[in-house]
Amino acid sequence: MSTGGSLPGRPSDDATVVRYGQKEVPPGLIVAAVALSVAAVGLSGAALVGNEVARWLLASAGGLCALFGLLMLMGTAAGSKERFVFDATGWWWFSLDGDALLTWDSLAGVCVYSTGDAAVDRGTATLELFPRGDFDRDHPVLWRHVRDADPPADGLPRLRYRVGLTNMINVTTDVEEACSRWVPPTLWHGNKWQPKGYKGRPDRTGHRRRLRARAQTPAQPTETTPPSPPHEAVPPRDAVPPADPREETRSGSHD
């Protein structure tokens, strides 16, 4: 999302990266390890037990645990690439849902909402990004984060993107430091305290309604001008061959 001009294909080399996905890797690995261990025990027991019913139950349970463990490993590996990136261009988000970029010149303001002191308690915190002017509320990556609430300062719109900073772990401090460095001073409004339960929910009903309306809107026909014949197809006036004098004589002999 930008106001125009060419955008870089990747963040700058000196960008600040908040790799919140990598910080969530250990819990995922622990769950995967436990599931695979249980699967190994179940499959081993199935090979040793003599009862057919018990063997089938142990083998089924072991197979399900093994499948769950493998899926957890795959999800952990994919989630470890999730990150926020801040640079002179704007705020980049690389997530499992897709990638997004909000340039600073497309925003009217940036702040952090929190229910407590991040240095003292976990609380709840979100990054608030206020688009300037009209914007796509149904962005394929960001639509779930659109919220309508009172702005924290005069001149800011009600609609904003609200991105969680404490969903699994707390990256509030890292994000605040990145904002202090990269967000233009005219846009940065700091950390604003909010009461508990302020996060709200995405407008799923409105999102589906708008998508249906777009799908039902017929495409506007465009007027097309028939192509001009090639220059060679229109002979110049002096290129027309003169009349045959013998034809003139034959036509005059009947007078």
PDB file of N, CA and C in Angstrom, residues 141-229:
ATOM      1  N   VAL A 141      -4.344  -9.825   3.055  1.00  0.00           N
ATOM      2  CA  VAL A 141      -3.548 -10.162   4.229  1.00  0.00           C
ATOM      3  C   VAL A 141      -4.020  -9.398   5.467  1.00  0.00           C
ATOM      4  N   LEU A 142      -4.416  -8.143   5.301  1.00  0.00           N
ATOM      5  CA  LEU A 142      -4.645  -7.262   6.438  1.00  0.00           C
ATOM      6  C   LEU A 142      -6.111  -7.064   6.810  1.00  0.00           C
ATOM      7  N   TRP A 143      -7.059  -7.614   6.057  1.00  0.00           N
ATOM      8  CA  TRP A 143      -8.461  -7.306   6.328  1.00  0.00           C
ATOM      9  C   TRP A 143      -8.889  -7.752   7.726  1.00  0.00           C
ATOM     10  N   ARG A 144      -8.312  -8.849   8.235  1.00  0.00           N
ATOM     11  CA  ARG A 144      -8.680  -9.333   9.570  1.00  0.00           C
ATOM     12  C   ARG A 144      -8.263  -8.366  10.672  1.00  0.00           C
ATOM     13  N   HIS A 145      -7.404  -7.420  10.351  1.00  0.00           N
ATOM     14  CA  HIS A 145      -6.862  -6.516  11.367  1.00  0.00           C
ATOM     15  C   HIS A 145      -7.466  -5.117  11.299  1.00  0.00           C
ATOM     16  N   VAL A 146      -8.446  -4.900  10.429  1.00  0.00           N
ATOM     17  CA  VAL A 146      -9.102  -3.594  10.345  1.00  0.00           C
ATOM     18  C   VAL A 146     -10.048  -3.426  11.535  1.00  0.00           C
ATOM     19  N   ARG A 147      -9.939  -2.287  12.210  1.00  0.00           N
ATOM     20  CA  ARG A 147     -10.812  -1.982  13.341  1.00  0.00           C
ATOM     21  C   ARG A 147     -11.357  -0.555  13.197  1.00  0.00           C
ATOM     22  N   ASP A 148     -12.535  -0.356  13.764  1.00  0.00           N
ATOM     23  CA  ASP A 148     -13.184   0.960  13.786  1.00  0.00           C
ATOM     24  C   ASP A 148     -13.326   1.378  15.231  1.00  0.00           C
ATOM     25  N   ALA A 149     -12.576   2.411  15.635  1.00  0.00           N
ATOM     26  CA  ALA A 149     -12.595   2.861  17.025  1.00  0.00           C
ATOM     27  C   ALA A 149     -12.195   4.322  17.079  1.00  0.00           C
ATOM     28  N   ASP A 150     -12.419   4.933  18.232  1.00  0.00           N
ATOM     29  CA  ASP A 150     -12.031   6.332  18.407  1.00  0.00           C
ATOM     30  C   ASP A 150     -10.525   6.482  18.228  1.00  0.00           C
ATOM     31  N   PRO A 151     -10.085   7.498  17.501  1.00  0.00           N
ATOM     32  CA  PRO A 151      -8.635   7.687  17.288  1.00  0.00           C
ATOM     33  C   PRO A 151      -7.968   8.227  18.550  1.00  0.00           C
ATOM     34  N   PRO A 152      -6.686   7.990  18.695  1.00  0.00           N
ATOM     35  CA  PRO A 152      -5.977   8.460  19.887  1.00  0.00           C
ATOM     36  C   PRO A 152      -5.595   9.930  19.832  1.00  0.00           C
ATOM     37  N   ALA A 153      -5.747  10.565  18.668  1.00  0.00           N
ATOM     38  CA  ALA A 153      -5.370  11.970  18.532  1.00  0.00           C
ATOM     39  C   ALA A 153      -6.227  12.617  17.458  1.00  0.00           C
ATOM     40  N   ASP A 154      -6.392  13.923  17.550  1.00  0.00           N
ATOM     41  CA  ASP A 154      -7.163  14.654  16.549  1.00  0.00           C
ATOM     42  C   ASP A 154      -6.483  14.541  15.185  1.00  0.00           C
ATOM     43  N   GLY A 155      -7.312  14.423  14.153  1.00  0.00           N
ATOM     44  CA  GLY A 155      -6.788  14.348  12.792  1.00  0.00           C
ATOM     45  C   GLY A 155      -6.559  12.939  12.302  1.00  0.00           C
ATOM     46  N   LEU A 156      -6.645  11.950  13.186  1.00  0.00           N
ATOM     47  CA  LEU A 156      -6.463  10.564  12.771  1.00  0.00           C
ATOM     48  C   LEU A 156      -7.824   9.942  12.459  1.00  0.00           C
ATOM     49  N   PRO A 157      -7.887   9.046  11.479  1.00  0.00           N
ATOM     50  CA  PRO A 157      -9.162   8.409  11.141  1.00  0.00           C
ATOM     51  C   PRO A 157      -9.551   7.350  12.169  1.00  0.00           C
ATOM     52  N   ARG A 158     -10.813   6.953  12.135  1.00  0.00           N
ATOM     53  CA  ARG A 158     -11.281   5.893  13.022  1.00  0.00           C
ATOM     54  C   ARG A 158     -10.774   4.526  12.574  1.00  0.00           C
ATOM     55  N   LEU A 159     -10.792   4.300  11.278  1.00  0.00           N
ATOM     56  CA  LEU A 159     -10.368   3.004  10.757  1.00  0.00           C
ATOM     57  C   LEU A 159      -8.861   2.891  10.810  1.00  0.00           C
ATOM     58  N   ARG A 160      -8.405   1.729  11.251  1.00  0.00           N
ATOM     59  CA  ARG A 160      -6.960   1.480  11.303  1.00  0.00           C
ATOM     60  C   ARG A 160      -6.710  -0.021  11.229  1.00  0.00           C
ATOM     61  N   TYR A 161      -5.433  -0.377  10.992  1.00  0.00           N
ATOM     62  CA  TYR A 161      -4.991  -1.766  11.109  1.00  0.00           C
ATOM     63  C   TYR A 161      -4.494  -1.966  12.533  1.00  0.00           C
ATOM     64  N   ARG A 162      -4.970  -3.034  13.176  1.00  0.00           N
ATOM     65  CA  ARG A 162      -4.585  -3.347  14.553  1.00  0.00           C
ATOM     66  C   ARG A 162      -3.935  -4.728  14.553  1.00  0.00           C
ATOM     67  N   VAL A 163      -2.632  -4.752  14.757  1.00  0.00           N
ATOM     68  CA  VAL A 163      -1.850  -5.986  14.678  1.00  0.00           C
ATOM     69  C   VAL A 163      -1.390  -6.365  16.085  1.00  0.00           C
ATOM     70  N   GLY A 164      -1.686  -7.586  16.501  1.00  0.00           N
ATOM     71  CA  GLY A 164      -1.353  -8.031  17.843  1.00  0.00           C
ATOM     72  C   GLY A 164       0.147  -8.187  18.063  1.00  0.00           C
ATOM     73  N   LEU A 165       0.609  -7.766  19.217  1.00  0.00           N
ATOM     74  CA  LEU A 165       2.011  -7.885  19.602  1.00  0.00           C
ATOM     75  C   LEU A 165       2.215  -8.857  20.752  1.00  0.00           C
ATOM     76  N   THR A 166       1.122  -9.388  21.304  1.00  0.00           N
ATOM     77  CA  THR A 166       1.238 -10.297  22.460  1.00  0.00           C
ATOM     78  C   THR A 166       0.377 -11.534  22.262  1.00  0.00           C
ATOM     79  N   ASN A 167       0.235 -11.987  21.013  1.00  0.00           N
ATOM     80  CA  ASN A 167      -0.591 -13.163  20.766  1.00  0.00           C
ATOM     81  C   ASN A 167       0.022 -14.410  21.399  1.00  0.00           C
ATOM     82  N   MET A 168       1.290 -14.670  21.140  1.00  0.00           N
ATOM     83  CA  MET A 168       1.988 -15.821  21.705  1.00  0.00           C
ATOM     84  C   MET A 168       3.100 -15.371  22.644  1.00  0.00           C
ATOM     85  N   ILE A 169       3.819 -14.364  22.220  1.00  0.00           N
ATOM     86  CA  ILE A 169       4.907 -13.811  23.026  1.00  0.00           C
ATOM     87  C   ILE A 169       4.768 -12.292  23.007  1.00  0.00           C
ATOM     88  N   ASN A 170       5.555 -11.617  23.799  1.00  0.00           N
ATOM     89  CA  ASN A 170       5.471 -10.159  23.891  1.00  0.00           C
ATOM     90  C   ASN A 170       6.641  -9.524  23.145  1.00  0.00           C
ATOM     91  N   VAL A 171       6.338  -8.875  22.017  1.00  0.00           N
ATOM     92  CA  VAL A 171       7.377  -8.170  21.260  1.00  0.00           C
ATOM     93  C   VAL A 171       7.127  -6.670  21.300  1.00  0.00           C
ATOM     94  N   THR A 172       6.370  -6.209  22.303  1.00  0.00           N
ATOM     95  CA  THR A 172       6.009  -4.795  22.375  1.00  0.00           C
ATOM     96  C   THR A 172       7.237  -3.907  22.470  1.00  0.00           C
ATOM     97  N   THR A 173       8.163  -4.260  23.325  1.00  0.00           N
ATOM     98  CA  THR A 173       9.354  -3.436  23.502  1.00  0.00           C
ATOM     99  C   THR A 173      10.158  -3.348  22.217  1.00  0.00           C
ATOM    100  N   ASP A 174      10.346  -4.475  21.529  1.00  0.00           N
ATOM    101  CA  ASP A 174      11.084  -4.471  20.268  1.00  0.00           C
ATOM    102  C   ASP A 174      10.404  -3.593  19.223  1.00  0.00           C
ATOM    103  N   VAL A 175       9.085  -3.677  19.139  1.00  0.00           N
ATOM    104  CA  VAL A 175       8.348  -2.892  18.148  1.00  0.00           C
ATOM    105  C   VAL A 175       8.402  -1.408  18.487  1.00  0.00           C
ATOM    106  N   GLU A 176       8.293  -1.062  19.755  1.00  0.00           N
ATOM    107  CA  GLU A 176       8.382   0.353  20.148  1.00  0.00           C
ATOM    108  C   GLU A 176       9.741   0.935  19.793  1.00  0.00           C
ATOM    109  N   GLU A 177      10.797   0.181  20.025  1.00  0.00           N
ATOM    110  CA  GLU A 177      12.138   0.669  19.679  1.00  0.00           C
ATOM    111  C   GLU A 177      12.285   0.841  18.172  1.00  0.00           C
ATOM    112  N   ALA A 178      11.728  -0.094  17.402  1.00  0.00           N
ATOM    113  CA  ALA A 178      11.792   0.020  15.941  1.00  0.00           C
ATOM    114  C   ALA A 178      10.986   1.224  15.453  1.00  0.00           C
ATOM    115  N   CYS A 179       9.816   1.450  16.046  1.00  0.00           N
ATOM    116  CA  CYS A 179       9.009   2.601  15.650  1.00  0.00           C
ATOM    117  C   CYS A 179       9.714   3.910  15.981  1.00  0.00           C
ATOM    118  N   SER A 180      10.333   3.966  17.148  1.00  0.00           N
ATOM    119  CA  SER A 180      11.042   5.190  17.533  1.00  0.00           C
ATOM    120  C   SER A 180      12.163   5.510  16.555  1.00  0.00           C
ATOM    121  N   ARG A 181      12.740   4.485  15.968  1.00  0.00           N
ATOM    122  CA  ARG A 181      13.852   4.704  15.034  1.00  0.00           C
ATOM    123  C   ARG A 181      13.372   5.044  13.631  1.00  0.00           C
ATOM    124  N   TRP A 182      12.326   4.357  13.148  1.00  0.00           N
ATOM    125  CA  TRP A 182      11.994   4.437  11.727  1.00  0.00           C
ATOM    126  C   TRP A 182      10.739   5.235  11.403  1.00  0.00           C
ATOM    127  N   VAL A 183       9.753   5.273  12.292  1.00  0.00           N
ATOM    128  CA  VAL A 183       8.526   6.008  11.975  1.00  0.00           C
ATOM    129  C   VAL A 183       8.827   7.506  11.981  1.00  0.00           C
ATOM    130  N   PRO A 184       8.428   8.244  10.952  1.00  0.00           N
ATOM    131  CA  PRO A 184       8.650   9.701  10.958  1.00  0.00           C
ATOM    132  C   PRO A 184       8.044  10.336  12.204  1.00  0.00           C
ATOM    133  N   PRO A 185       8.736  11.299  12.809  1.00  0.00           N
ATOM    134  CA  PRO A 185       8.242  11.899  14.061  1.00  0.00           C
ATOM    135  C   PRO A 185       6.840  12.478  13.946  1.00  0.00           C
ATOM    136  N   THR A 186       6.461  12.942  12.757  1.00  0.00           N
ATOM    137  CA  THR A 186       5.120  13.510  12.596  1.00  0.00           C
ATOM    138  C   THR A 186       4.030  12.441  12.643  1.00  0.00           C
ATOM    139  N   LEU A 187       4.405  11.167  12.496  1.00  0.00           N
ATOM    140  CA  LEU A 187       3.435  10.078  12.506  1.00  0.00           C
ATOM    141  C   LEU A 187       3.401   9.306  13.818  1.00  0.00           C
ATOM    142  N   TRP A 188       4.485   9.320  14.574  1.00  0.00           N
ATOM    143  CA  TRP A 188       4.614   8.458  15.744  1.00  0.00           C
ATOM    144  C   TRP A 188       3.942   9.104  16.958  1.00  0.00           C
ATOM    145  N   HIS A 189       2.987   8.383  17.563  1.00  0.00           N
ATOM    146  CA  HIS A 189       2.243   8.883  18.724  1.00  0.00           C
ATOM    147  C   HIS A 189       2.558   8.111  19.991  1.00  0.00           C
ATOM    148  N   GLY A 190       3.561   7.254  19.973  1.00  0.00           N
ATOM    149  CA  GLY A 190       3.998   6.574  21.174  1.00  0.00           C
ATOM    150  C   GLY A 190       3.053   5.474  21.633  1.00  0.00           C
ATOM    151  N   ASN A 191       3.140   5.155  22.924  1.00  0.00           N
ATOM    152  CA  ASN A 191       2.342   4.086  23.539  1.00  0.00           C
ATOM    153  C   ASN A 191       1.144   4.700  24.240  1.00  0.00           C
ATOM    154  N   LYS A 192      -0.051   4.213  23.888  1.00  0.00           N
ATOM    155  CA  LYS A 192      -1.284   4.732  24.469  1.00  0.00           C
ATOM    156  C   LYS A 192      -1.941   3.637  25.314  1.00  0.00           C
ATOM    157  N   TRP A 193      -2.279   3.966  26.559  1.00  0.00           N
ATOM    158  CA  TRP A 193      -2.923   2.994  27.436  1.00  0.00           C
ATOM    159  C   TRP A 193      -4.366   2.792  27.006  1.00  0.00           C
ATOM    160  N   GLN A 194      -4.830   1.528  27.102  1.00  0.00           N
ATOM    161  CA  GLN A 194      -6.197   1.178  26.748  1.00  0.00           C
ATOM    162  C   GLN A 194      -6.771   0.249  27.815  1.00  0.00           C
ATOM    163  N   PRO A 195      -8.088   0.257  27.999  1.00  0.00           N
ATOM    164  CA  PRO A 195      -8.691  -0.686  28.950  1.00  0.00           C
ATOM    165  C   PRO A 195      -8.668  -2.100  28.380  1.00  0.00           C
ATOM    166  N   LYS A 196      -8.742  -3.076  29.252  1.00  0.00           N
ATOM    167  CA  LYS A 196      -8.731  -4.463  28.816  1.00  0.00           C
ATOM    168  C   LYS A 196      -9.959  -4.762  27.947  1.00  0.00           C
ATOM    169  N   GLY A 197      -9.754  -5.616  26.945  1.00  0.00           N
ATOM    170  CA  GLY A 197     -10.838  -5.972  26.045  1.00  0.00           C
ATOM    171  C   GLY A 197     -11.043  -5.014  24.898  1.00  0.00           C
ATOM    172  N   TYR A 198     -10.072  -4.148  24.643  1.00  0.00           N
ATOM    173  CA  TYR A 198     -10.235  -3.144  23.593  1.00  0.00           C
ATOM    174  C   TYR A 198      -9.997  -3.693  22.190  1.00  0.00           C
ATOM    175  N   LYS A 199      -9.404  -4.873  22.059  1.00  0.00           N
ATOM    176  CA  LYS A 199      -8.917  -5.330  20.749  1.00  0.00           C
ATOM    177  C   LYS A 199     -10.030  -5.480  19.714  1.00  0.00           C
ATOM    178  N   GLY A 200     -11.209  -5.930  20.096  1.00  0.00           N
ATOM    179  CA  GLY A 200     -12.297  -6.081  19.155  1.00  0.00           C
ATOM    180  C   GLY A 200     -12.124  -7.278  18.236  1.00  0.00           C
ATOM    181  N   ARG A 201     -13.026  -7.376  17.255  1.00  0.00           N
ATOM    182  CA  ARG A 201     -13.028  -8.505  16.326  1.00  0.00           C
ATOM    183  C   ARG A 201     -13.126  -8.006  14.897  1.00  0.00           C
ATOM    184  N   PRO A 202     -12.629  -8.785  13.946  1.00  0.00           N
ATOM    185  CA  PRO A 202     -12.738  -8.370  12.541  1.00  0.00           C
ATOM    186  C   PRO A 202     -14.178  -8.381  12.053  1.00  0.00           C
ATOM    187  N   ASP A 203     -14.457  -7.529  11.084  1.00  0.00           N
ATOM    188  CA  ASP A 203     -15.792  -7.428  10.504  1.00  0.00           C
ATOM    189  C   ASP A 203     -15.941  -8.478   9.402  1.00  0.00           C
ATOM    190  N   ARG A 204     -16.150  -9.725   9.801  1.00  0.00           N
ATOM    191  CA  ARG A 204     -16.242 -10.812   8.824  1.00  0.00           C
ATOM    192  C   ARG A 204     -17.507 -10.693   7.966  1.00  0.00           C
ATOM    193  N   THR A 205     -18.622 -10.292   8.583  1.00  0.00           N
ATOM    194  CA  THR A 205     -19.866 -10.150   7.818  1.00  0.00           C
ATOM    195  C   THR A 205     -19.727  -9.072   6.751  1.00  0.00           C
ATOM    196  N   GLY A 206     -19.198  -7.926   7.131  1.00  0.00           N
ATOM    197  CA  GLY A 206     -19.006  -6.863   6.154  1.00  0.00           C
ATOM    198  C   GLY A 206     -18.011  -7.242   5.078  1.00  0.00           C
ATOM    199  N   HIS A 207     -16.979  -7.977   5.464  1.00  0.00           N
ATOM    200  CA  HIS A 207     -15.975  -8.418   4.491  1.00  0.00           C
ATOM    201  C   HIS A 207     -16.616  -9.313   3.437  1.00  0.00           C
ATOM    202  N   ARG A 208     -17.421 -10.280   3.870  1.00  0.00           N
ATOM    203  CA  ARG A 208     -18.084 -11.170   2.907  1.00  0.00           C
ATOM    204  C   ARG A 208     -19.074 -10.394   2.037  1.00  0.00           C
ATOM    205  N   ARG A 209     -19.798  -9.434   2.628  1.00  0.00           N
ATOM    206  CA  ARG A 209     -20.769  -8.656   1.870  1.00  0.00           C
ATOM    207  C   ARG A 209     -20.079  -7.822   0.789  1.00  0.00           C
ATOM    208  N   ARG A 210     -18.974  -7.213   1.131  1.00  0.00           N
ATOM    209  CA  ARG A 210     -18.263  -6.389   0.147  1.00  0.00           C
ATOM    210  C   ARG A 210     -17.684  -7.240  -0.976  1.00  0.00           C
ATOM    211  N   LEU A 211     -17.191  -8.423  -0.639  1.00  0.00           N
ATOM    212  CA  LEU A 211     -16.658  -9.295  -1.676  1.00  0.00           C
ATOM    213  C   LEU A 211     -17.764  -9.762  -2.621  1.00  0.00           C
ATOM    214  N   ARG A 212     -18.957 -10.071  -2.072  1.00  0.00           N
ATOM    215  CA  ARG A 212     -20.072 -10.468  -2.926  1.00  0.00           C
ATOM    216  C   ARG A 212     -20.496  -9.324  -3.831  1.00  0.00           C
ATOM    217  N   ALA A 213     -20.524  -8.110  -3.281  1.00  0.00           N
ATOM    218  CA  ALA A 213     -20.918  -6.954  -4.090  1.00  0.00           C
ATOM    219  C   ALA A 213     -19.934  -6.731  -5.232  1.00  0.00           C
ATOM    220  N   ARG A 214     -18.663  -6.916  -4.958  1.00  0.00           N
ATOM    221  CA  ARG A 214     -17.666  -6.757  -6.020  1.00  0.00           C
ATOM    222  C   ARG A 214     -17.839  -7.817  -7.095  1.00  0.00           C
ATOM    223  N   ALA A 215     -18.139  -9.045  -6.679  1.00  0.00           N
ATOM    224  CA  ALA A 215     -18.287 -10.129  -7.654  1.00  0.00           C
ATOM    225  C   ALA A 215     -19.523  -9.940  -8.521  1.00  0.00           C
ATOM    226  N   GLN A 216     -20.575  -9.298  -7.966  1.00  0.00           N
ATOM    227  CA  GLN A 216     -21.814  -9.117  -8.711  1.00  0.00           C
ATOM    228  C   GLN A 216     -21.816  -7.860  -9.566  1.00  0.00           C
ATOM    229  N   THR A 217     -20.868  -6.959  -9.350  1.00  0.00           N
ATOM    230  CA  THR A 217     -20.807  -5.730 -10.145  1.00  0.00           C
ATOM    231  C   THR A 217     -20.308  -6.055 -11.536  1.00  0.00           C
ATOM    232  N   PRO A 218     -21.127  -5.799 -12.587  1.00  0.00           N
ATOM    233  CA  PRO A 218     -20.656  -6.112 -13.943  1.00  0.00           C
ATOM    234  C   PRO A 218     -19.527  -5.191 -14.362  1.00  0.00           C
ATOM    235  N   ALA A 219     -18.661  -5.731 -15.180  1.00  0.00           N
ATOM    236  CA  ALA A 219     -17.547  -4.940 -15.680  1.00  0.00           C
ATOM    237  C   ALA A 219     -18.060  -3.882 -16.643  1.00  0.00           C
ATOM    238  N   GLN A 220     -17.574  -2.653 -16.516  1.00  0.00           N
ATOM    239  CA  GLN A 220     -17.985  -1.572 -17.383  1.00  0.00           C
ATOM    240  C   GLN A 220     -17.397  -1.764 -18.770  1.00  0.00           C
ATOM    241  N   PRO A 221     -18.274  -1.709 -19.827  1.00  0.00           N
ATOM    242  CA  PRO A 221     -17.727  -1.868 -21.182  1.00  0.00           C
ATOM    243  C   PRO A 221     -16.858  -0.677 -21.563  1.00  0.00           C
ATOM    244  N   THR A 222     -15.838  -0.950 -22.264  1.00  0.00           N
ATOM    245  CA  THR A 222     -14.918   0.090 -22.701  1.00  0.00           C
ATOM    246  C   THR A 222     -15.102   0.330 -24.187  1.00  0.00           C
ATOM    247  N   GLU A 223     -15.140   1.632 -24.563  1.00  0.00           N
ATOM    248  CA  GLU A 223     -15.293   1.987 -25.963  1.00  0.00           C
ATOM    249  C   GLU A 223     -13.977   1.754 -26.697  1.00  0.00           C
ATOM    250  N   THR A 224     -14.104   1.105 -27.833  1.00  0.00           N
ATOM    251  CA  THR A 224     -12.914   0.819 -28.629  1.00  0.00           C
ATOM    252  C   THR A 224     -13.037   1.507 -29.972  1.00  0.00           C
ATOM    253  N   THR A 225     -11.976   2.080 -30.450  1.00  0.00           N
ATOM    254  CA  THR A 225     -11.926   2.741 -31.749  1.00  0.00           C
ATOM    255  C   THR A 225     -11.387   1.766 -32.770  1.00  0.00           C
ATOM    256  N   PRO A 226     -12.108   1.573 -33.882  1.00  0.00           N
ATOM    257  CA  PRO A 226     -11.593   0.626 -34.876  1.00  0.00           C
ATOM    258  C   PRO A 226     -10.226   1.056 -35.362  1.00  0.00           C
ATOM    259  N   PRO A 227      -9.348   0.104 -35.550  1.00  0.00           N
ATOM    260  CA  PRO A 227      -7.983   0.458 -35.957  1.00  0.00           C
ATOM    261  C   PRO A 227      -7.964   1.089 -37.344  1.00  0.00           C
ATOM    262  N   SER A 228      -7.082   2.058 -37.541  1.00  0.00           N
ATOM    263  CA  SER A 228      -6.918   2.693 -38.838  1.00  0.00           C
ATOM    264  C   SER A 228      -6.197   1.756 -39.777  1.00  0.00           C
ATOM    265  N   PRO A 229      -6.533   1.824 -41.056  1.00  0.00           N
ATOM    266  CA  PRO A 229      -5.814   0.960 -41.997  1.00  0.00           C
ATOM    267  C   PRO A 229      -4.359   1.355 -42.075  1.00  0.00           C
TER     268      PRO A 229
END
